[in-house]
């Protein structure tokens, strides 16, 4: 017994222009599907599965993802992460990522859905070498509640620590506690129900790109609010408040397409979910 509800370790490397698995290990309530190549770029895509169907009281998950030089990986989930009631102990997931120079990781999980009385903590620690590229997004969605409340979960905590050449360059911490605060107020959800975050780090980032991104994502409508911030290293973060997952996904998709086209001369694959 490892003490983990599910464990996953995946290491990939570039072999003659094609990214392939160097090692794959999983046990418990985590596994990966067979690798998929959506185009001829050599970039591999893996879908993470949770056969258990959802995160329950005291569940603990651990993932470790490693990319060698010039390896290119898209990592996503087969379905949303559903966190149910956790009356005794919060559900927990930690992910450690290692990116060598010249590698690319697109980590795009499906939304996190937190149901009534759910408590969940997530920690991502990313170790990058200069010259690696990292794109990550997450979307927090409130689950259905019998009393119709928009925020019936107890607490969600999402942390991202990013190290560049062993130096901490980005620390992002979101903590939503509907039990302690009125989530509708200014400074919290401001009348919206869904929260999306995107982190992009890449040497190709410059002021001109950020200006164009701003015009792509800026809000001309009351259906969402969006903010774009430059990071201390070459990269940026985007935060979106909206009332639907689809609205946030649309904004992130536009950014993703722009980055992929300009930095790698590719088009992101449609990540079909069945």
PDB file of C-alpha atoms in Angstrom:
ATOM      1  CA  UNK A   1       0.000   0.000   0.000  1.00  0.00           C
ATOM      2  CA  UNK A   2       1.540   3.316  -1.091  1.00  0.00           C
ATOM      3  CA  UNK A   3      -0.869   5.631   0.709  1.00  0.00           C
ATOM      4  CA  UNK A   4      -1.926   7.116  -2.645  1.00  0.00           C
ATOM      5  CA  UNK A   5      -5.350   6.505  -4.170  1.00  0.00           C
ATOM      6  CA  UNK A   6      -3.745   6.836  -7.582  1.00  0.00           C
ATOM      7  CA  UNK A   7      -0.199   7.343  -8.896  1.00  0.00           C
ATOM      8  CA  UNK A   8       1.078   8.142 -12.369  1.00  0.00           C
ATOM      9  CA  UNK A   9       4.628   8.601 -13.639  1.00  0.00           C
ATOM     10  CA  UNK A  10       5.232   9.442 -17.275  1.00  0.00           C
ATOM     11  CA  UNK A  11       8.571  10.284 -18.905  1.00  0.00           C
ATOM     12  CA  UNK A  12       8.886  11.102 -22.620  1.00  0.00           C
ATOM     13  CA  UNK A  13      11.826  11.763 -24.930  1.00  0.00           C
ATOM     14  CA  UNK A  14      12.459  12.796 -28.517  1.00  0.00           C
ATOM     15  CA  UNK A  15      13.555   9.985 -30.818  1.00  0.00           C
ATOM     16  CA  UNK A  16      14.361  11.120 -34.357  1.00  0.00           C
ATOM     17  CA  UNK A  17      11.811  13.933 -34.238  1.00  0.00           C
ATOM     18  CA  UNK A  18       9.029  11.909 -32.623  1.00  0.00           C
ATOM     19  CA  UNK A  19       8.165  12.096 -28.927  1.00  0.00           C
ATOM     20  CA  UNK A  20       7.794   8.652 -27.381  1.00  0.00           C
ATOM     21  CA  UNK A  21       7.438   7.242 -23.892  1.00  0.00           C
ATOM     22  CA  UNK A  22      10.663   6.599 -22.039  1.00  0.00           C
ATOM     23  CA  UNK A  23       8.800   5.115 -19.068  1.00  0.00           C
ATOM     24  CA  UNK A  24       5.170   4.803 -17.968  1.00  0.00           C
ATOM     25  CA  UNK A  25       3.963   3.672 -14.552  1.00  0.00           C
ATOM     26  CA  UNK A  26       0.539   3.913 -12.960  1.00  0.00           C
ATOM     27  CA  UNK A  27      -1.350   2.240 -10.155  1.00  0.00           C
ATOM     28  CA  UNK A  28      -4.650   2.587  -8.320  1.00  0.00           C
ATOM     29  CA  UNK A  29      -7.206   5.095  -9.587  1.00  0.00           C
ATOM     30  CA  UNK A  30      -5.001   6.743 -12.237  1.00  0.00           C
ATOM     31  CA  UNK A  31      -3.956   5.474 -15.641  1.00  0.00           C
ATOM     32  CA  UNK A  32      -3.172   6.771 -19.129  1.00  0.00           C
ATOM     33  CA  UNK A  33      -4.581   5.747 -22.474  1.00  0.00           C
ATOM     34  CA  UNK A  34      -2.332   4.713 -25.351  1.00  0.00           C
ATOM     35  CA  UNK A  35      -0.422   7.613 -26.934  1.00  0.00           C
ATOM     36  CA  UNK A  36      -2.090   9.516 -29.772  1.00  0.00           C
ATOM     37  CA  UNK A  37      -0.397  11.490 -32.564  1.00  0.00           C
ATOM     38  CA  UNK A  38      -2.873  14.022 -33.935  1.00  0.00           C
ATOM     39  CA  UNK A  39      -0.583  15.201 -36.734  1.00  0.00           C
ATOM     40  CA  UNK A  40       2.875  14.667 -38.218  1.00  0.00           C
ATOM     41  CA  UNK A  41       4.659  17.140 -35.911  1.00  0.00           C
ATOM     42  CA  UNK A  42       5.894  14.317 -33.692  1.00  0.00           C
ATOM     43  CA  UNK A  43       4.074  15.748 -30.662  1.00  0.00           C
ATOM     44  CA  UNK A  44       2.423  13.066 -28.542  1.00  0.00           C
ATOM     45  CA  UNK A  45      -0.867  13.334 -26.640  1.00  0.00           C
ATOM     46  CA  UNK A  46      -1.773  11.333 -23.551  1.00  0.00           C
ATOM     47  CA  UNK A  47      -5.205  11.182 -21.886  1.00  0.00           C
ATOM     48  CA  UNK A  48      -5.252  10.675 -18.109  1.00  0.00           C
ATOM     49  CA  UNK A  49      -8.085   8.492 -16.808  1.00  0.00           C
ATOM     50  CA  UNK A  50      -9.565   8.170 -13.347  1.00  0.00           C
ATOM     51  CA  UNK A  51     -11.417   4.819 -13.412  1.00  0.00           C
ATOM     52  CA  UNK A  52     -12.916   5.642  -9.994  1.00  0.00           C
ATOM     53  CA  UNK A  53     -15.101   8.347 -11.524  1.00  0.00           C
ATOM     54  CA  UNK A  54     -14.484  11.056  -8.933  1.00  0.00           C
ATOM     55  CA  UNK A  55     -12.501  12.295  -5.948  1.00  0.00           C
ATOM     56  CA  UNK A  56     -13.898  11.272  -2.564  1.00  0.00           C
ATOM     57  CA  UNK A  57     -13.174  11.843   1.118  1.00  0.00           C
ATOM     58  CA  UNK A  58      -9.440  11.540   1.825  1.00  0.00           C
ATOM     59  CA  UNK A  59      -8.435  10.571  -1.723  1.00  0.00           C
ATOM     60  CA  UNK A  60      -4.791  11.366  -2.542  1.00  0.00           C
ATOM     61  CA  UNK A  61      -3.309  11.462  -6.026  1.00  0.00           C
ATOM     62  CA  UNK A  62       0.261  11.937  -7.226  1.00  0.00           C
ATOM     63  CA  UNK A  63       1.628  12.483 -10.734  1.00  0.00           C
ATOM     64  CA  UNK A  64       5.151  13.005 -12.039  1.00  0.00           C
ATOM     65  CA  UNK A  65       5.707  14.147 -15.634  1.00  0.00           C
ATOM     66  CA  UNK A  66       9.191  14.419 -17.205  1.00  0.00           C
ATOM     67  CA  UNK A  67      10.163  15.719 -20.648  1.00  0.00           C
ATOM     68  CA  UNK A  68      13.645  15.290 -22.077  1.00  0.00           C
ATOM     69  CA  UNK A  69      15.206  17.812 -24.490  1.00  0.00           C
ATOM     70  CA  UNK A  70      13.064  18.611 -27.566  1.00  0.00           C
ATOM     71  CA  UNK A  71      10.217  16.350 -26.376  1.00  0.00           C
ATOM     72  CA  UNK A  72       6.719  17.695 -27.049  1.00  0.00           C
ATOM     73  CA  UNK A  73       3.730  16.488 -25.043  1.00  0.00           C
ATOM     74  CA  UNK A  74       0.050  17.369 -24.769  1.00  0.00           C
ATOM     75  CA  UNK A  75      -1.452  16.091 -21.522  1.00  0.00           C
ATOM     76  CA  UNK A  76      -5.178  16.191 -20.868  1.00  0.00           C
ATOM     77  CA  UNK A  77      -7.882  14.286 -19.011  1.00  0.00           C
ATOM     78  CA  UNK A  78     -10.625  12.109 -20.451  1.00  0.00           C
ATOM     79  CA  UNK A  79     -13.296  13.914 -18.447  1.00  0.00           C
ATOM     80  CA  UNK A  80     -13.820  16.557 -15.783  1.00  0.00           C
ATOM     81  CA  UNK A  81     -12.325  16.073 -12.319  1.00  0.00           C
ATOM     82  CA  UNK A  82     -15.347  15.690 -10.028  1.00  0.00           C
ATOM     83  CA  UNK A  83     -14.861  16.328  -6.317  1.00  0.00           C
ATOM     84  CA  UNK A  84     -17.710  15.059  -4.146  1.00  0.00           C
ATOM     85  CA  UNK A  85     -18.487  15.499  -0.432  1.00  0.00           C
ATOM     86  CA  UNK A  86     -15.414  15.275   1.778  1.00  0.00           C
ATOM     87  CA  UNK A  87     -16.886  15.301   5.302  1.00  0.00           C
ATOM     88  CA  UNK A  88     -13.687  14.227   7.073  1.00  0.00           C
ATOM     89  CA  UNK A  89     -10.576  14.907   4.980  1.00  0.00           C
ATOM     90  CA  UNK A  90     -10.089  16.989   1.826  1.00  0.00           C
ATOM     91  CA  UNK A  91      -9.156  15.323  -1.458  1.00  0.00           C
ATOM     92  CA  UNK A  92      -5.588  16.099  -2.551  1.00  0.00           C
ATOM     93  CA  UNK A  93      -3.606  15.974  -5.784  1.00  0.00           C
ATOM     94  CA  UNK A  94       0.027  16.846  -6.362  1.00  0.00           C
ATOM     95  CA  UNK A  95       1.842  16.980  -9.683  1.00  0.00           C
ATOM     96  CA  UNK A  96       5.571  17.427 -10.217  1.00  0.00           C
ATOM     97  CA  UNK A  97       6.760  18.349 -13.712  1.00  0.00           C
ATOM     98  CA  UNK A  98      10.313  18.406 -15.118  1.00  0.00           C
ATOM     99  CA  UNK A  99      10.974  20.177 -18.429  1.00  0.00           C
ATOM    100  CA  UNK A 100      14.384  20.048 -20.126  1.00  0.00           C
ATOM    101  CA  UNK A 101      15.603  22.741 -22.528  1.00  0.00           C
ATOM    102  CA  UNK A 102      13.707  22.792 -25.831  1.00  0.00           C
ATOM    103  CA  UNK A 103      10.805  20.707 -24.530  1.00  0.00           C
ATOM    104  CA  UNK A 104       7.129  21.689 -24.753  1.00  0.00           C
ATOM    105  CA  UNK A 105       4.360  20.656 -22.383  1.00  0.00           C
ATOM    106  CA  UNK A 106       0.719  21.601 -22.939  1.00  0.00           C
ATOM    107  CA  UNK A 107      -1.139  20.513 -19.786  1.00  0.00           C
ATOM    108  CA  UNK A 108      -4.839  21.113 -20.415  1.00  0.00           C
ATOM    109  CA  UNK A 109      -7.041  19.182 -17.996  1.00  0.00           C
ATOM    110  CA  UNK A 110     -10.821  19.268 -18.230  1.00  0.00           C
ATOM    111  CA  UNK A 111     -12.631  21.449 -15.679  1.00  0.00           C
ATOM    112  CA  UNK A 112     -12.616  20.798 -11.964  1.00  0.00           C
ATOM    113  CA  UNK A 113     -16.203  20.396 -10.741  1.00  0.00           C
ATOM    114  CA  UNK A 114     -16.678  20.842  -7.002  1.00  0.00           C
ATOM    115  CA  UNK A 115     -19.973  19.553  -5.573  1.00  0.00           C
ATOM    116  CA  UNK A 116     -21.749  20.266  -2.307  1.00  0.00           C
ATOM    117  CA  UNK A 117     -19.483  20.146   0.776  1.00  0.00           C
ATOM    118  CA  UNK A 118     -16.400  19.362  -1.333  1.00  0.00           C
ATOM    119  CA  UNK A 119     -12.925  20.243  -0.104  1.00  0.00           C
ATOM    120  CA  UNK A 120     -10.000  19.910  -2.492  1.00  0.00           C
ATOM    121  CA  UNK A 121      -6.335  20.904  -2.549  1.00  0.00           C
ATOM    122  CA  UNK A 122      -4.113  20.779  -5.619  1.00  0.00           C
ATOM    123  CA  UNK A 123      -0.399  21.540  -5.921  1.00  0.00           C
ATOM    124  CA  UNK A 124       1.580  21.709  -9.165  1.00  0.00           C
ATOM    125  CA  UNK A 125       5.370  22.126  -8.965  1.00  0.00           C
ATOM    126  CA  UNK A 126       7.106  22.757 -12.291  1.00  0.00           C
ATOM    127  CA  UNK A 127      10.884  22.577 -12.716  1.00  0.00           C
ATOM    128  CA  UNK A 128      11.908  24.148 -16.037  1.00  0.00           C
ATOM    129  CA  UNK A 129      15.208  24.656 -17.761  1.00  0.00           C
ATOM    130  CA  UNK A 130      15.541  27.921 -19.650  1.00  0.00           C
ATOM    131  CA  UNK A 131      14.376  27.358 -23.226  1.00  0.00           C
ATOM    132  CA  UNK A 132      11.521  25.013 -22.275  1.00  0.00           C
ATOM    133  CA  UNK A 133       7.905  25.999 -23.000  1.00  0.00           C
ATOM    134  CA  UNK A 134       4.996  25.397 -20.632  1.00  0.00           C
ATOM    135  CA  UNK A 135       1.281  26.010 -21.230  1.00  0.00           C
ATOM    136  CA  UNK A 136      -1.226  25.168 -18.510  1.00  0.00           C
ATOM    137  CA  UNK A 137      -4.877  25.932 -17.893  1.00  0.00           C
ATOM    138  CA  UNK A 138      -7.480  25.082 -15.296  1.00  0.00           C
ATOM    139  CA  UNK A 139     -11.185  25.884 -14.933  1.00  0.00           C
ATOM    140  CA  UNK A 140     -13.087  25.776 -11.641  1.00  0.00           C
ATOM    141  CA  UNK A 141     -16.786  24.951 -12.003  1.00  0.00           C
ATOM    142  CA  UNK A 142     -19.391  24.697  -9.221  1.00  0.00           C
ATOM    143  CA  UNK A 143     -21.287  21.410  -9.247  1.00  0.00           C
ATOM    144  CA  UNK A 144     -25.043  20.977  -9.103  1.00  0.00           C
ATOM    145  CA  UNK A 145     -26.531  21.506  -5.655  1.00  0.00           C
ATOM    146  CA  UNK A 146     -30.003  20.336  -4.510  1.00  0.00           C
ATOM    147  CA  UNK A 147     -30.788  23.757  -3.029  1.00  0.00           C
ATOM    148  CA  UNK A 148     -29.681  25.591  -6.178  1.00  0.00           C
ATOM    149  CA  UNK A 149     -26.803  27.435  -4.488  1.00  0.00           C
ATOM    150  CA  UNK A 150     -24.026  28.456  -6.874  1.00  0.00           C
ATOM    151  CA  UNK A 151     -21.253  27.902  -4.335  1.00  0.00           C
ATOM    152  CA  UNK A 152     -22.110  24.854  -2.274  1.00  0.00           C
ATOM    153  CA  UNK A 153     -18.552  23.480  -2.071  1.00  0.00           C
ATOM    154  CA  UNK A 154     -16.632  24.209   1.140  1.00  0.00           C
ATOM    155  CA  UNK A 155     -13.093  24.999  -0.031  1.00  0.00           C
ATOM    156  CA  UNK A 156     -10.900  24.810  -3.117  1.00  0.00           C
ATOM    157  CA  UNK A 157      -7.184  25.506  -3.055  1.00  0.00           C
ATOM    158  CA  UNK A 158      -5.016  25.460  -6.197  1.00  0.00           C
ATOM    159  CA  UNK A 159      -1.284  26.220  -6.098  1.00  0.00           C
ATOM    160  CA  UNK A 160       1.284  26.499  -8.886  1.00  0.00           C
ATOM    161  CA  UNK A 161       5.002  26.824  -8.173  1.00  0.00           C
ATOM    162  CA  UNK A 162       7.281  27.316 -11.182  1.00  0.00           C
ATOM    163  CA  UNK A 163      11.057  27.113 -10.951  1.00  0.00           C
ATOM    164  CA  UNK A 164      13.357  28.221 -13.779  1.00  0.00           C
ATOM    165  CA  UNK A 165      16.860  26.761 -13.473  1.00  0.00           C
ATOM    166  CA  UNK A 166      16.073  25.986  -9.812  1.00  0.00           C
ATOM    167  CA  UNK A 167      14.936  29.537  -8.986  1.00  0.00           C
ATOM    168  CA  UNK A 168      11.322  30.201  -7.992  1.00  0.00           C
ATOM    169  CA  UNK A 169       9.944  32.539 -10.687  1.00  0.00           C
ATOM    170  CA  UNK A 170       6.150  32.179 -10.360  1.00  0.00           C
ATOM    171  CA  UNK A 171       3.899  31.364  -7.430  1.00  0.00           C
ATOM    172  CA  UNK A 172       0.152  31.315  -7.996  1.00  0.00           C
ATOM    173  CA  UNK A 173      -2.284  30.468  -5.206  1.00  0.00           C
ATOM    174  CA  UNK A 174      -6.074  30.440  -5.530  1.00  0.00           C
ATOM    175  CA  UNK A 175      -8.173  29.749  -2.453  1.00  0.00           C
ATOM    176  CA  UNK A 176     -11.961  29.832  -2.630  1.00  0.00           C
ATOM    177  CA  UNK A 177     -13.840  29.308   0.637  1.00  0.00           C
ATOM    178  CA  UNK A 178     -17.603  29.858   0.176  1.00  0.00           C
ATOM    179  CA  UNK A 179     -18.169  28.759   3.765  1.00  0.00           C
ATOM    180  CA  UNK A 180     -16.110  31.711   5.028  1.00  0.00           C
ATOM    181  CA  UNK A 181     -16.740  34.445   2.442  1.00  0.00           C
ATOM    182  CA  UNK A 182     -19.489  35.826   0.246  1.00  0.00           C
ATOM    183  CA  UNK A 183     -18.243  34.655  -3.144  1.00  0.00           C
ATOM    184  CA  UNK A 184     -20.341  37.173  -5.065  1.00  0.00           C
ATOM    185  CA  UNK A 185     -18.425  40.221  -3.796  1.00  0.00           C
ATOM    186  CA  UNK A 186     -15.775  42.367  -5.464  1.00  0.00           C
ATOM    187  CA  UNK A 187     -12.342  40.827  -5.158  1.00  0.00           C
ATOM    188  CA  UNK A 188     -13.773  37.320  -5.259  1.00  0.00           C
ATOM    189  CA  UNK A 189     -16.122  36.018  -7.977  1.00  0.00           C
ATOM    190  CA  UNK A 190     -17.878  39.376  -8.560  1.00  0.00           C
ATOM    191  CA  UNK A 191     -21.192  37.856  -9.622  1.00  0.00           C
ATOM    192  CA  UNK A 192     -19.657  35.094 -11.770  1.00  0.00           C
ATOM    193  CA  UNK A 193     -19.645  31.364 -11.023  1.00  0.00           C
ATOM    194  CA  UNK A 194     -16.684  29.990 -13.052  1.00  0.00           C
ATOM    195  CA  UNK A 195     -12.970  30.810 -12.768  1.00  0.00           C
ATOM    196  CA  UNK A 196     -10.365  30.026 -15.404  1.00  0.00           C
ATOM    197  CA  UNK A 197      -6.583  30.425 -15.195  1.00  0.00           C
ATOM    198  CA  UNK A 198      -3.957  30.034 -17.902  1.00  0.00           C
ATOM    199  CA  UNK A 199      -0.177  30.110 -17.460  1.00  0.00           C
ATOM    200  CA  UNK A 200       2.202  30.335 -20.422  1.00  0.00           C
ATOM    201  CA  UNK A 201       5.988  30.469 -20.148  1.00  0.00           C
ATOM    202  CA  UNK A 202       8.118  30.627 -23.284  1.00  0.00           C
ATOM    203  CA  UNK A 203      11.191  32.470 -24.519  1.00  0.00           C
ATOM    204  CA  UNK A 204       9.191  33.824 -27.480  1.00  0.00           C
ATOM    205  CA  UNK A 205       7.038  36.041 -25.237  1.00  0.00           C
ATOM    206  CA  UNK A 206       7.407  39.760 -25.941  1.00  0.00           C
ATOM    207  CA  UNK A 207       5.467  42.999 -25.401  1.00  0.00           C
ATOM    208  CA  UNK A 208       4.050  42.989 -28.922  1.00  0.00           C
ATOM    209  CA  UNK A 209       2.583  39.511 -28.448  1.00  0.00           C
ATOM    210  CA  UNK A 210       0.974  40.556 -25.158  1.00  0.00           C
ATOM    211  CA  UNK A 211      -0.598  43.589 -26.851  1.00  0.00           C
ATOM    212  CA  UNK A 212      -2.157  41.394 -29.531  1.00  0.00           C
ATOM    213  CA  UNK A 213      -3.294  38.828 -26.973  1.00  0.00           C
ATOM    214  CA  UNK A 214      -4.999  41.572 -25.035  1.00  0.00           C
ATOM    215  CA  UNK A 215      -7.001  42.575 -28.106  1.00  0.00           C
ATOM    216  CA  UNK A 216      -7.964  38.943 -28.724  1.00  0.00           C
ATOM    217  CA  UNK A 217      -9.266  38.353 -25.197  1.00  0.00           C
ATOM    218  CA  UNK A 218     -10.481  41.778 -24.062  1.00  0.00           C
ATOM    219  CA  UNK A 219     -14.110  41.835 -22.974  1.00  0.00           C
ATOM    220  CA  UNK A 220     -16.641  43.764 -25.033  1.00  0.00           C
ATOM    221  CA  UNK A 221     -19.448  42.061 -23.192  1.00  0.00           C
ATOM    222  CA  UNK A 222     -20.797  41.552 -19.688  1.00  0.00           C
ATOM    223  CA  UNK A 223     -20.640  37.771 -20.047  1.00  0.00           C
ATOM    224  CA  UNK A 224     -17.089  37.560 -18.701  1.00  0.00           C
ATOM    225  CA  UNK A 225     -14.202  39.509 -17.160  1.00  0.00           C
ATOM    226  CA  UNK A 226     -10.602  38.864 -18.105  1.00  0.00           C
ATOM    227  CA  UNK A 227      -7.172  39.963 -16.923  1.00  0.00           C
ATOM    228  CA  UNK A 228      -3.745  39.515 -18.521  1.00  0.00           C
ATOM    229  CA  UNK A 229      -0.501  39.844 -16.534  1.00  0.00           C
ATOM    230  CA  UNK A 230       3.129  39.596 -17.553  1.00  0.00           C
ATOM    231  CA  UNK A 231       5.322  37.322 -15.433  1.00  0.00           C
ATOM    232  CA  UNK A 232       8.776  37.988 -14.001  1.00  0.00           C
ATOM    233  CA  UNK A 233      10.166  35.623 -16.633  1.00  0.00           C
ATOM    234  CA  UNK A 234       9.179  35.499 -20.303  1.00  0.00           C
ATOM    235  CA  UNK A 235       5.556  34.490 -20.003  1.00  0.00           C
ATOM    236  CA  UNK A 236       2.104  35.593 -18.941  1.00  0.00           C
ATOM    237  CA  UNK A 237      -0.965  34.554 -17.009  1.00  0.00           C
ATOM    238  CA  UNK A 238      -4.640  35.033 -17.877  1.00  0.00           C
ATOM    239  CA  UNK A 239      -7.524  34.952 -15.413  1.00  0.00           C
ATOM    240  CA  UNK A 240     -11.158  34.741 -16.564  1.00  0.00           C
ATOM    241  CA  UNK A 241     -14.399  35.086 -14.609  1.00  0.00           C
ATOM    242  CA  UNK A 242     -17.488  33.814 -16.437  1.00  0.00           C
ATOM    243  CA  UNK A 243     -20.759  31.938 -15.967  1.00  0.00           C
ATOM    244  CA  UNK A 244     -19.999  28.960 -18.196  1.00  0.00           C
ATOM    245  CA  UNK A 245     -17.155  26.585 -18.874  1.00  0.00           C
ATOM    246  CA  UNK A 246     -17.623  27.072 -22.633  1.00  0.00           C
ATOM    247  CA  UNK A 247     -16.965  30.825 -22.414  1.00  0.00           C
ATOM    248  CA  UNK A 248     -13.618  30.272 -20.663  1.00  0.00           C
ATOM    249  CA  UNK A 249     -12.674  27.410 -22.980  1.00  0.00           C
ATOM    250  CA  UNK A 250     -13.321  29.622 -26.002  1.00  0.00           C
ATOM    251  CA  UNK A 251     -10.966  32.339 -24.715  1.00  0.00           C
ATOM    252  CA  UNK A 252      -8.248  29.842 -23.818  1.00  0.00           C
ATOM    253  CA  UNK A 253      -8.628  28.125 -27.188  1.00  0.00           C
ATOM    254  CA  UNK A 254      -8.049  31.434 -29.010  1.00  0.00           C
ATOM    255  CA  UNK A 255      -4.885  32.093 -26.979  1.00  0.00           C
ATOM    256  CA  UNK A 256      -3.669  28.514 -27.464  1.00  0.00           C
ATOM    257  CA  UNK A 257      -4.174  28.723 -31.236  1.00  0.00           C
ATOM    258  CA  UNK A 258      -2.291  32.004 -31.432  1.00  0.00           C
ATOM    259  CA  UNK A 259       0.663  30.682 -29.406  1.00  0.00           C
ATOM    260  CA  UNK A 260       0.851  27.394 -31.336  1.00  0.00           C
ATOM    261  CA  UNK A 261       0.693  29.102 -34.725  1.00  0.00           C
ATOM    262  CA  UNK A 262       3.259  31.809 -33.954  1.00  0.00           C
ATOM    263  CA  UNK A 263       5.728  29.838 -31.854  1.00  0.00           C
ATOM    264  CA  UNK A 264       5.585  26.385 -33.433  1.00  0.00           C
ATOM    265  CA  UNK A 265       3.760  26.879 -36.754  1.00  0.00           C
ATOM    266  CA  UNK A 266       1.166  24.287 -35.715  1.00  0.00           C
ATOM    267  CA  UNK A 267      -2.557  24.206 -34.936  1.00  0.00           C
ATOM    268  CA  UNK A 268      -3.657  22.663 -31.622  1.00  0.00           C
ATOM    269  CA  UNK A 269      -5.514  19.394 -32.020  1.00  0.00           C
ATOM    270  CA  UNK A 270      -9.153  19.125 -31.072  1.00  0.00           C
ATOM    271  CA  UNK A 271      -9.019  17.075 -27.864  1.00  0.00           C
ATOM    272  CA  UNK A 272     -12.038  14.870 -28.448  1.00  0.00           C
ATOM    273  CA  UNK A 273     -13.663  13.422 -25.364  1.00  0.00           C
ATOM    274  CA  UNK A 274     -15.911  10.381 -25.675  1.00  0.00           C
TER     275      UNK A 274
END
